[in-house]
Amino acid sequence: MTKLSVNINKVATLRNARGGNNPDVLRVAQDCERFGADGITVHPRPDERHIRRADVRQLRPLLTTEFNIEGNPISEFISLVLDVRPTQVTLVPDGHDQITSNHGWDTRTHLNFLTDVTHRFREAGIRVSIFVGADPEMVEYAARAGADRVELYTEPYAAAYAADREAAIAPFVRAAEAARVLGLGLNAGHDLSLQNLAYYRQRIPWTDEVSIGHALICDALYLGLEETIRRYKACLMP
C-alpha cells in the first residue's frame, strides 16, 4: 500500500502568523500519526517562514512513523539533516524566494553535486529521495547520483487532471516505469488532492509514498483532521 506522509508546513504557517504556539505543531504531528498517517514531512526554508529548525529538532524524538525532511541542500540544511537523522531526506531545488516548490532537479546538469550530497546522507543511514519532473532522463540521472528514490513533482498532473486525466497521467507513468526499471523507490507530491489522488494511485500502484500538505490541511478545515486523513488513506487503498 502507498504510504501517506502529511506535510505540516501549513500548520506552522498558521502558528507563525499570530505568534505563540497555537496551533501546536508538535501536537498536530503526533495527532496525524494517531489518525493514521504513515509519516510526517517538513520543509524548512532558510527564512523559517513556516517550519523552523527548532521544530525539526523537537519533532524527531516524538515521532513514531517515518520522518521526511525536504529542502534545498545548502550547507545549513545539510547540517540540520545530519544532526536530526530523519528516515528520509528529499532534495528539492528551491530558491530562497520561492513560495513553494515549482520544479524538479536537472539531475544531469547537477549530477556531481547531487552525487556528493547523496553520498553524505546515505553514509549517515538516511534514505535519499531526489525531487524530479516526469522525465525518464531526470529519473535516470537521479539513479546515477545514488538516490534510493525519486519524488515526482505532480503539479502538472494536478493542473491538467480535470481536462484530461489520461493525458495528465501519461508522462508520470513513463517516469514511474523508468524508476521501476532502474530499481528506484518512487514517491510523489505537490497538489495531490482528494480529487486526483485515487486515479494517480490506480495508474501507478507501485508508488511507495505520497507527501501531501496544502490540500490536506485545507480539507481539514471542513472535514476535520482525522476524517481528512482517513479519506486520503482511502484513496491509496489497492
Coordinates of N, CA and C in Angstrom, one line a residue:
M1 N 0.8 -1.2 0.0 CA 0.0 0.0 0.0 C 0.9 1.3 0.0
T2 N 0.5 2.2 -0.8 CA 1.2 3.5 -0.8 C 1.0 4.2 0.5
K3 N 2.1 4.7 1.1 CA 2.1 5.4 2.4 C 1.7 6.9 2.2
L4 N 1.1 7.4 3.2 CA 0.7 8.8 3.2 C 1.6 9.6 4.3
S5 N 2.4 10.5 3.8 CA 3.2 11.4 4.7 C 2.5 12.7 4.7
V6 N 2.2 13.2 5.8 CA 1.5 14.5 5.9 C 2.5 15.6 6.1
N7 N 2.5 16.6 5.2 CA 3.3 17.8 5.3 C 2.6 18.8 6.2
I8 N 3.3 19.1 7.3 CA 2.7 20.0 8.3 C 3.2 21.5 8.2
N9 N 3.8 21.8 7.1 CA 4.2 23.2 6.9 C 3.1 24.2 7.1
K10 N 1.9 24.0 6.6 CA 0.8 24.9 6.6 C 0.4 25.1 8.1
V11 N 0.5 24.1 8.9 CA 0.2 24.3 10.3 C 1.1 25.3 10.9
A12 N 2.4 25.2 10.6 CA 3.4 26.1 11.1 C 3.2 27.5 10.6
T13 N 2.7 27.6 9.3 CA 2.4 28.9 8.8 C 1.3 29.6 9.6
L14 N 0.3 28.9 9.9 CA -0.8 29.4 10.7 C -0.3 29.9 12.1
R15 N 0.5 29.0 12.7 CA 1.1 29.4 14.0 C 1.9 30.7 13.9
N16 N 2.7 30.7 12.9 CA 3.7 31.9 12.8 C 2.9 33.2 12.5
A17 N 1.8 33.1 11.9 CA 1.0 34.3 11.5 C 0.6 35.1 12.8
R18 N 0.4 34.4 13.9 CA -0.1 35.1 15.1 C 1.0 35.2 16.2
G19 N 2.0 34.3 16.1 CA 3.0 34.2 17.2 C 2.4 33.2 18.2
G20 N 3.2 32.9 19.2 CA 2.8 32.0 20.2 C 2.9 30.5 19.7
N21 N 2.1 29.7 20.2 CA 2.2 28.3 19.9 C 0.8 27.7 19.6
N22 N 0.0 28.4 18.9 CA -1.4 27.9 18.6 C -1.6 28.1 17.1
P23 N -1.7 27.0 16.3 CA -1.8 25.6 16.8 C -0.4 25.1 17.1
D24 N -0.4 24.1 17.9 CA 0.9 23.4 18.4 C 1.3 22.4 17.3
V25 N 2.4 22.8 16.6 CA 2.9 22.0 15.5 C 3.3 20.6 16.0
L26 N 3.9 20.4 17.1 CA 4.3 19.1 17.6 C 3.1 18.2 17.9
R27 N 2.1 18.8 18.5 CA 0.9 18.1 18.8 C 0.1 17.7 17.5
V28 N 0.1 18.6 16.6 CA -0.6 18.2 15.3 C 0.1 17.1 14.6
A29 N 1.4 17.1 14.6 CA 2.2 16.0 14.0 C 1.9 14.6 14.7
Q30 N 1.8 14.7 16.0 CA 1.5 13.4 16.7 C 0.1 13.0 16.5
D31 N -0.8 14.0 16.4 CA -2.2 13.6 16.1 C -2.4 13.0 14.7
C32 N -1.6 13.6 13.7 CA -1.6 13.0 12.4 C -1.2 11.5 12.4
E33 N -0.2 11.2 13.2 CA 0.2 9.8 13.3 C -0.9 9.0 14.0
R34 N -1.5 9.5 15.0 CA -2.6 8.8 15.7 C -3.8 8.6 14.8
F35 N -4.0 9.5 13.9 CA -5.2 9.4 13.0 C -4.9 8.5 11.8
G36 N -3.6 8.0 11.7 CA -3.3 7.0 10.6 C -2.3 7.4 9.6
A37 N -1.7 8.6 9.7 CA -0.6 9.0 8.8 C 0.5 8.1 8.9
D38 N 1.2 7.7 7.8 CA 2.3 6.8 7.8 C 3.7 7.5 8.0
G39 N 3.6 8.9 8.0 CA 4.8 9.7 8.1 C 4.5 11.1 8.2
I40 N 5.5 11.9 8.6 CA 5.4 13.3 8.7 C 6.5 14.0 7.9
T41 N 6.1 14.9 7.0 CA 7.0 15.7 6.2 C 7.1 17.1 6.7
V42 N 8.3 17.7 6.7 CA 8.5 19.1 6.9 C 9.5 19.6 5.8
H43 N 9.4 20.9 5.5 CA 10.2 21.5 4.5 C 10.7 22.9 5.1
P44 N 11.8 22.8 5.9 CA 12.3 24.0 6.5 C 13.0 24.9 5.4
R45 N 12.7 26.2 5.4 CA 13.3 27.1 4.5 C 14.2 28.0 5.3
P46 N 15.2 28.6 4.6 CA 16.2 29.5 5.3 C 15.5 30.6 6.2
D47 N 14.4 31.2 5.7 CA 13.8 32.3 6.4 C 12.8 31.8 7.5
E48 N 12.7 30.5 7.6 CA 11.8 29.9 8.7 C 10.4 30.5 8.7
R49 N 9.9 30.7 7.5 CA 8.5 31.3 7.4 C 7.4 30.3 7.8
H50 N 7.7 29.1 7.8 CA 6.8 28.1 8.4 C 7.5 27.2 9.3
I51 N 7.9 26.0 8.9 CA 8.6 25.1 9.8 C 10.0 25.8 10.2
R52 N 10.3 25.8 11.5 CA 11.5 26.3 12.0 C 12.5 25.2 12.3
R53 N 13.8 25.5 12.3 CA 14.8 24.5 12.6 C 14.6 23.9 14.0
A54 N 14.1 24.7 14.9 CA 13.8 24.2 16.2 C 12.7 23.2 16.2
D55 N 11.7 23.4 15.3 CA 10.6 22.4 15.2 C 11.1 21.1 14.7
V56 N 12.0 21.1 13.8 CA 12.6 19.9 13.2 C 13.3 19.1 14.3
R57 N 14.1 19.7 15.1 CA 14.8 19.0 16.2 C 13.8 18.5 17.2
Q58 N 12.8 19.3 17.6 CA 11.9 18.8 18.6 C 11.0 17.7 18.1
L59 N 10.7 17.7 16.8 CA 9.8 16.6 16.3 C 10.5 15.2 16.3
R60 N 11.8 15.2 16.1 CA 12.5 13.9 15.8 C 12.2 12.9 16.9
P61 N 12.4 13.2 18.2 CA 12.2 12.2 19.2 C 10.7 11.9 19.5
L62 N 9.8 12.7 19.0 CA 8.4 12.5 19.3 C 7.7 11.6 18.3
L63 N 8.2 11.5 17.1 CA 7.6 10.8 16.0 C 7.8 9.3 16.1
T64 N 6.8 8.5 15.8 CA 6.9 7.1 15.7 C 6.8 6.5 14.3
T65 N 6.5 7.4 13.4 CA 6.4 6.9 12.0 C 7.6 7.5 11.2
E66 N 7.6 7.4 9.9 CA 8.7 7.9 9.1 C 8.8 9.4 9.1
F67 N 9.9 10.0 9.3 CA 10.1 11.4 9.3 C 10.9 11.8 8.0
N68 N 10.3 12.7 7.2 CA 10.9 13.1 5.9 C 11.1 14.6 6.0
I69 N 12.4 15.0 5.7 CA 12.8 16.4 5.7 C 13.1 16.8 4.3
E70 N 12.4 17.7 3.7 CA 12.6 18.2 2.4 C 13.4 19.5 2.4
G71 N 14.1 19.8 1.3 CA 14.8 21.1 1.2 C 15.9 21.1 0.2
N72 N 16.3 22.3 0.0 CA 17.5 22.6 -0.9 C 18.8 22.3 -0.1
P73 N 19.6 21.4 -0.5 CA 20.8 21.0 0.3 C 21.9 22.0 0.3
I74 N 21.6 23.2 0.8 CA 22.6 24.2 1.1 C 23.3 23.8 2.4
S75 N 24.3 24.4 2.8 CA 25.1 23.9 4.0 C 24.3 23.8 5.3
E76 N 23.5 24.8 5.6 CA 22.8 24.7 6.8 C 21.7 23.7 6.8
F77 N 21.1 23.4 5.7 CA 20.2 22.3 5.6 C 20.9 20.9 5.7
I78 N 22.0 20.8 5.1 CA 22.8 19.5 5.3 C 23.1 19.3 6.7
S79 N 23.6 20.3 7.4 CA 24.0 20.2 8.8 C 22.8 19.8 9.7
L80 N 21.6 20.4 9.4 CA 20.4 20.1 10.1 C 20.0 18.6 9.9
V81 N 20.0 18.2 8.7 CA 19.6 16.8 8.4 C 20.5 15.8 9.0
L82 N 21.8 16.1 8.9 CA 22.8 15.2 9.5 C 22.7 15.1 11.1
D83 N 22.3 16.2 11.6 CA 22.1 16.3 13.1 C 20.9 15.5 13.5
V84 N 19.8 15.7 12.8 CA 18.5 15.1 13.2 C 18.4 13.7 12.7
R85 N 18.9 13.3 11.6 CA 18.9 12.0 11.1 C 17.5 11.4 10.9
P86 N 16.7 12.0 10.0 CA 15.4 11.5 9.7 C 15.4 10.2 9.0
T87 N 14.3 9.6 8.8 CA 14.2 8.4 8.0 C 14.6 8.7 6.5
Q88 N 14.2 9.8 6.0 CA 14.4 10.2 4.6 C 14.6 11.7 4.5
V89 N 15.5 12.0 3.5 CA 15.7 13.4 3.1 C 15.3 13.5 1.6
T90 N 14.6 14.5 1.3 CA 14.2 14.7 -0.1 C 14.8 16.0 -0.6
L91 N 15.6 15.9 -1.6 CA 16.4 17.0 -2.1 C 15.6 17.8 -3.1
V92 N 15.3 19.1 -2.8 CA 14.5 19.9 -3.7 C 15.2 21.2 -4.1
P93 N 15.2 21.5 -5.4 CA 16.0 22.7 -5.8 C 15.3 24.0 -5.6
D94 N 15.0 24.4 -4.4 CA 14.3 25.6 -4.1 C 15.2 26.8 -4.1
G95 N 14.6 27.9 -4.6 CA 15.3 29.2 -4.5 C 14.9 29.8 -3.2
H96 N 15.6 30.8 -2.7 CA 15.3 31.4 -1.4 C 14.0 32.1 -1.4
D97 N 13.6 32.6 -2.5 CA 12.4 33.4 -2.6 C 11.1 32.7 -3.1
Q98 N 11.2 31.4 -3.3 CA 10.1 30.6 -3.8 C 9.0 30.5 -2.8
I99 N 7.8 30.7 -3.2 CA 6.6 30.5 -2.3 C 6.5 29.0 -2.0
T100 N 6.6 28.2 -3.1 CA 6.5 26.7 -2.9 C 7.4 26.1 -4.0
S101 N 7.7 24.8 -3.9 CA 8.5 24.1 -4.9 C 7.7 24.2 -6.2
N102 N 8.4 24.5 -7.3 CA 7.8 24.6 -8.6 C 8.5 23.9 -9.8
H103 N 9.5 23.1 -9.4 CA 10.2 22.3 -10.5 C 11.1 21.3 -9.8
G104 N 11.5 20.3 -10.6 CA 12.4 19.3 -10.1 C 13.8 19.6 -10.5
W105 N 14.7 18.8 -10.1 CA 16.1 19.0 -10.4 C 16.4 18.6 -11.9
D106 N 17.4 19.3 -12.4 CA 18.0 18.9 -13.7 C 19.1 18.0 -13.2
T107 N 18.8 16.7 -13.0 CA 19.8 15.8 -12.4 C 21.0 15.6 -13.3
R108 N 20.9 15.8 -14.6 CA 22.0 15.6 -15.4 C 23.0 16.7 -15.2
T109 N 22.5 18.0 -15.3 CA 23.4 19.1 -15.1 C 24.1 19.1 -13.7
H110 N 23.3 18.7 -12.7 CA 23.8 18.8 -11.3 C 24.2 17.4 -10.8
L111 N 24.6 16.5 -11.7 CA 24.9 15.2 -11.2 C 26.0 15.1 -10.2
N112 N 27.1 15.8 -10.4 CA 28.2 15.7 -9.5 C 27.8 16.3 -8.1
F113 N 27.1 17.4 -8.0 CA 26.7 17.9 -6.8 C 25.7 17.0 -6.1
L114 N 24.8 16.5 -6.8 CA 23.8 15.6 -6.2 C 24.4 14.3 -5.7
T115 N 25.4 13.8 -6.5 CA 26.1 12.6 -6.1 C 26.8 12.8 -4.7
D116 N 27.5 13.9 -4.6 CA 28.2 14.2 -3.3 C 27.3 14.3 -2.2
V117 N 26.2 15.0 -2.3 CA 25.2 15.2 -1.2 C 24.6 13.9 -0.9
T118 N 24.2 13.2 -1.9 CA 23.5 11.9 -1.6 C 24.4 10.9 -0.9
H119 N 25.7 10.9 -1.2 CA 26.7 10.1 -0.6 C 26.8 10.4 0.9
R120 N 26.8 11.7 1.2 CA 26.9 12.1 2.6 C 25.7 11.7 3.4
F121 N 24.5 11.8 2.9 CA 23.3 11.4 3.6 C 23.3 9.9 3.8
R122 N 23.6 9.2 2.7 CA 23.5 7.7 2.8 C 24.5 7.1 3.7
E123 N 25.7 7.8 3.8 CA 26.7 7.3 4.8 C 26.1 7.5 6.2
A124 N 25.3 8.4 6.4 CA 24.7 8.6 7.7 C 23.4 7.8 8.0
G125 N 23.1 6.9 7.0 CA 22.0 6.0 7.2 C 20.7 6.6 6.9
I126 N 20.6 7.7 6.1 CA 19.4 8.4 5.7 C 19.0 8.0 4.3
R127 N 17.8 7.6 4.1 CA 17.3 7.3 2.8 C 17.2 8.6 2.0
V128 N 17.6 8.6 0.7 CA 17.7 9.8 -0.1 C 16.7 9.7 -1.3
S129 N 15.8 10.8 -1.4 CA 14.9 10.9 -2.5 C 15.2 12.2 -3.2
I130 N 15.2 12.2 -4.5 CA 15.5 13.4 -5.3 C 14.2 13.8 -6.0
F131 N 13.9 15.1 -5.9 CA 12.7 15.6 -6.5 C 12.9 15.9 -8.0
V132 N 12.1 15.3 -8.8 CA 12.3 15.4 -10.3 C 11.0 15.6 -11.0
G133 N 11.0 16.2 -12.2 CA 9.8 16.2 -13.0 C 9.6 14.9 -13.7
A134 N 8.5 14.8 -14.4 CA 8.1 13.5 -15.0 C 8.9 13.3 -16.3
D135 N 10.2 13.1 -16.2 CA 11.1 12.9 -17.3 C 12.0 11.7 -17.0
P136 N 11.9 10.7 -17.8 CA 12.7 9.5 -17.6 C 14.2 9.8 -17.5
E137 N 14.7 10.8 -18.3 CA 16.1 11.1 -18.2 C 16.5 11.6 -16.9
M138 N 15.7 12.5 -16.3 CA 16.0 13.0 -14.9 C 15.9 11.9 -13.9
V139 N 15.0 10.9 -14.1 CA 15.0 9.8 -13.2 C 16.3 9.0 -13.3
E140 N 16.7 8.8 -14.6 CA 18.0 8.0 -14.8 C 19.2 8.6 -14.1
Y141 N 19.3 10.0 -14.2 CA 20.4 10.6 -13.6 C 20.3 10.7 -12.1
A142 N 19.1 10.7 -11.5 CA 18.9 10.6 -10.1 C 19.5 9.2 -9.6
A143 N 19.2 8.2 -10.4 CA 19.8 6.9 -10.1 C 21.3 6.9 -10.1
R144 N 21.8 7.6 -11.1 CA 23.3 7.7 -11.2 C 23.9 8.4 -10.1
A145 N 23.1 9.3 -9.5 CA 23.6 10.1 -8.3 C 23.6 9.3 -7.1
G146 N 23.0 8.1 -7.1 CA 23.0 7.2 -6.0 C 21.7 7.3 -5.1
A147 N 20.7 8.0 -5.6 CA 19.5 8.1 -4.8 C 18.8 6.8 -4.6
D148 N 18.1 6.7 -3.5 CA 17.3 5.5 -3.2 C 15.9 5.6 -3.9
R149 N 15.4 6.8 -4.0 CA 14.1 7.1 -4.5 C 14.1 8.4 -5.3
V150 N 13.1 8.5 -6.2 CA 12.8 9.8 -6.7 C 11.4 10.2 -6.2
E151 N 11.2 11.5 -6.1 CA 9.8 12.0 -5.9 C 9.4 12.8 -7.1
L152 N 8.3 12.3 -7.7 CA 7.8 13.0 -8.9 C 7.0 14.3 -8.5
Y153 N 7.4 15.4 -9.2 CA 6.7 16.7 -9.0 C 5.4 16.6 -9.7
T154 N 4.3 16.5 -9.0 CA 3.0 16.2 -9.6 C 2.1 17.4 -9.9
E155 N 2.6 18.7 -9.7 CA 1.7 19.8 -10.0 C 1.2 19.8 -11.4
P156 N 2.0 19.5 -12.5 CA 1.5 19.4 -13.8 C 0.3 18.4 -14.0
Y157 N 0.5 17.3 -13.3 CA -0.6 16.3 -13.3 C -1.9 16.9 -12.7
A158 N -1.8 17.5 -11.6 CA -2.9 18.1 -10.9 C -3.6 19.2 -11.7
A159 N -2.8 20.0 -12.4 CA -3.3 21.1 -13.2 C -4.1 20.6 -14.4
A160 N -3.7 19.5 -15.0 CA -4.3 19.0 -16.2 C -5.3 17.9 -16.0
Y161 N -5.5 17.5 -14.7 CA -6.3 16.4 -14.4 C -7.8 16.6 -14.9
A162 N -8.4 17.7 -14.6 CA -9.8 17.9 -14.8 C -10.1 17.9 -16.3
A163 N -9.2 18.4 -17.1 CA -9.4 18.5 -18.6 C -9.3 17.1 -19.3
D164 N -8.2 16.4 -18.8 CA -8.0 15.1 -19.5 C -7.1 14.3 -18.6
R165 N -7.6 13.5 -17.7 CA -6.8 12.8 -16.7 C -5.9 11.8 -17.3
E166 N -6.2 11.2 -18.4 CA -5.3 10.2 -19.1 C -4.1 10.9 -19.7
A167 N -4.3 12.0 -20.3 CA -3.2 12.8 -20.8 C -2.3 13.3 -19.7
A168 N -3.0 13.7 -18.6 CA -2.2 14.2 -17.5 C -1.3 13.2 -16.8
I169 N -1.8 12.0 -16.7 CA -1.0 10.9 -16.0 C 0.0 10.3 -16.9
A170 N -0.1 10.4 -18.2 CA 0.8 9.6 -19.1 C 2.3 9.9 -18.9
P171 N 2.8 11.1 -18.8 CA 4.2 11.3 -18.6 C 4.6 10.8 -17.2
F172 N 3.8 10.8 -16.3 CA 4.1 10.2 -14.9 C 4.2 8.7 -14.9
V173 N 3.4 8.1 -15.7 CA 3.5 6.6 -15.8 C 4.8 6.3 -16.5
R174 N 5.2 7.0 -17.5 CA 6.5 6.8 -18.2 C 7.7 7.0 -17.2
A175 N 7.7 8.0 -16.5 CA 8.7 8.3 -15.5 C 8.7 7.3 -14.4
A176 N 7.6 6.9 -13.9 CA 7.5 5.9 -12.9 C 8.0 4.5 -13.3
E177 N 7.7 4.2 -14.6 CA 8.2 2.9 -15.1 C 9.7 2.9 -15.2
A178 N 10.2 4.1 -15.6 CA 11.7 4.2 -15.7 C 12.3 4.0 -14.3
A179 N 11.7 4.6 -13.3 CA 12.2 4.4 -11.9 C 12.2 2.9 -11.5
R180 N 11.1 2.2 -11.9 CA 11.0 0.8 -11.5 C 12.0 0.0 -12.2
V181 N 12.3 0.3 -13.5 CA 13.3 -0.5 -14.2 C 14.7 -0.3 -13.6
L182 N 14.9 1.0 -13.1 CA 16.2 1.3 -12.5 C 16.4 0.9 -11.1
G183 N 15.3 0.3 -10.5 CA 15.4 -0.2 -9.1 C 15.2 0.9 -8.1
L184 N 14.7 2.1 -8.5 CA 14.5 3.2 -7.6 C 13.1 3.1 -6.9
G185 N 13.0 3.5 -5.6 CA 11.8 3.7 -5.0 C 11.1 4.9 -5.6
L186 N 9.8 5.0 -5.3 CA 9.0 6.0 -6.0 C 8.1 6.8 -5.0
N187 N 8.3 8.1 -4.9 CA 7.4 9.0 -4.2 C 6.7 10.0 -5.1
A188 N 5.8 10.7 -4.6 CA 5.1 11.7 -5.4 C 4.6 12.8 -4.5
G189 N 4.5 14.0 -5.0 CA 4.0 15.1 -4.2 C 3.9 16.4 -5.0
H190 N 2.9 17.2 -4.6 CA 2.6 18.6 -5.0 C 1.3 18.6 -5.6
D191 N 0.3 19.2 -4.9 CA -1.0 19.4 -5.4 C -1.8 18.2 -5.6
L192 N -1.4 17.1 -5.0 CA -2.3 15.9 -5.0 C -3.4 16.2 -4.0
S193 N -4.6 15.7 -4.3 CA -5.8 16.0 -3.5 C -6.8 14.9 -3.5
L194 N -7.9 15.1 -2.8 CA -8.9 14.1 -2.8 C -9.5 13.9 -4.2
Q195 N -9.4 14.9 -5.0 CA -10.0 14.8 -6.4 C -9.1 14.0 -7.3
N196 N -7.8 14.0 -7.2 CA -6.9 13.4 -8.2 C -6.0 12.3 -7.7
L197 N -6.0 12.1 -6.4 CA -5.1 11.1 -5.8 C -5.4 9.7 -6.1
A198 N -6.7 9.3 -6.0 CA -7.1 7.9 -6.2 C -6.7 7.4 -7.7
Y199 N -6.9 8.3 -8.6 CA -6.6 7.9 -10.0 C -5.0 7.8 -10.2
Y200 N -4.3 8.7 -9.5 CA -2.8 8.6 -9.6 C -2.4 7.3 -9.1
R201 N -2.9 6.9 -7.9 CA -2.5 5.6 -7.3 C -3.0 4.4 -8.1
Q202 N -4.1 4.6 -8.7 CA -4.6 3.5 -9.6 C -3.7 3.2 -10.8
R203 N -3.2 4.3 -11.4 CA -2.4 4.1 -12.6 C -0.9 3.8 -12.2
I204 N -0.5 4.3 -11.1 CA 0.9 4.0 -10.7 C 0.9 3.3 -9.3
P205 N 0.4 2.1 -9.2 CA 0.2 1.4 -7.9 C 1.5 1.1 -7.2
W206 N 2.7 1.2 -7.8 CA 3.9 0.9 -7.2 C 4.5 2.1 -6.5
T207 N 3.8 3.2 -6.4 CA 4.2 4.4 -5.7 C 4.4 4.0 -4.2
D208 N 5.6 4.3 -3.7 CA 5.8 4.0 -2.3 C 5.2 5.0 -1.3
E209 N 5.2 6.3 -1.7 CA 4.7 7.3 -0.7 C 4.3 8.5 -1.4
V210 N 3.2 9.1 -0.9 CA 2.9 10.5 -1.4 C 3.0 11.4 -0.2
S211 N 3.5 12.6 -0.4 CA 3.6 13.6 0.6 C 2.6 14.7 0.2
I212 N 1.7 15.0 1.2 CA 0.6 15.9 0.9 C 0.4 16.9 2.1
G213 N 0.4 18.2 1.8 CA 0.3 19.2 2.8 C -0.9 20.1 2.6
H214 N -0.7 21.0 1.6 CA -1.6 22.1 1.4 C -3.1 21.7 1.2
A215 N -3.3 20.8 0.3 CA -4.7 20.3 0.0 C -5.3 19.6 1.3
L216 N -4.5 18.8 1.9 CA -4.9 18.1 3.1 C -5.3 19.0 4.2
I217 N -4.5 20.0 4.5 CA -4.8 20.9 5.6 C -6.1 21.8 5.2
C218 N -6.2 22.2 3.9 CA -7.4 22.9 3.5 C -8.6 22.0 3.7
D219 N -8.6 20.8 3.3 CA -9.7 19.9 3.5 C -10.1 19.7 5.0
A220 N -9.0 19.7 5.8 CA -9.2 19.5 7.3 C -10.0 20.7 7.9
L221 N -10.0 21.8 7.3 CA -10.8 23.0 7.8 C -12.3 22.6 7.8
Y222 N -12.7 21.8 6.8 CA -14.1 21.5 6.6 C -14.4 20.1 7.2
L223 N -13.5 19.2 7.1 CA -13.8 17.8 7.4 C -13.2 17.4 8.8
G224 N -12.3 18.1 9.3 CA -11.6 17.7 10.5 C -10.4 16.9 10.1
L225 N -9.3 17.0 10.9 CA -8.1 16.4 10.6 C -8.2 14.8 10.5
E226 N -8.9 14.2 11.5 CA -8.9 12.8 11.5 C -9.7 12.2 10.3
E227 N -10.8 12.8 10.0 CA -11.6 12.4 8.8 C -10.9 12.6 7.5
T228 N -10.2 13.7 7.4 CA -9.4 14.0 6.2 C -8.3 13.0 6.0
I229 N -7.6 12.7 7.0 CA -6.5 11.7 6.8 C -7.1 10.3 6.5
R230 N -8.3 10.0 7.0 CA -9.0 8.7 6.7 C -9.3 8.7 5.2
R231 N -9.8 9.8 4.7 CA -10.2 9.9 3.3 C -9.0 9.8 2.3
Y232 N -7.9 10.5 2.7 CA -6.7 10.4 1.9 C -6.1 9.0 1.9
K233 N -6.2 8.4 3.0 CA -5.7 7.0 3.1 C -6.6 6.1 2.3
A234 N -7.9 6.3 2.2 CA -8.8 5.5 1.4 C -8.4 5.6 -0.1
C235 N -8.0 6.8 -0.5 CA -7.6 7.0 -1.9 C -6.4 6.1 -2.3
L236 N -5.6 5.7 -1.3 CA -4.4 5.0 -1.5 C -4.6 3.5 -1.4
M237 N -5.8 3.0 -1.1 CA -6.0 1.6 -1.0 C -6.0 0.9 -2.3
P238 N -5.5 -0.3 -2.4 CA -5.4 -1.1 -3.6 C -6.8 -1.3 -4.2

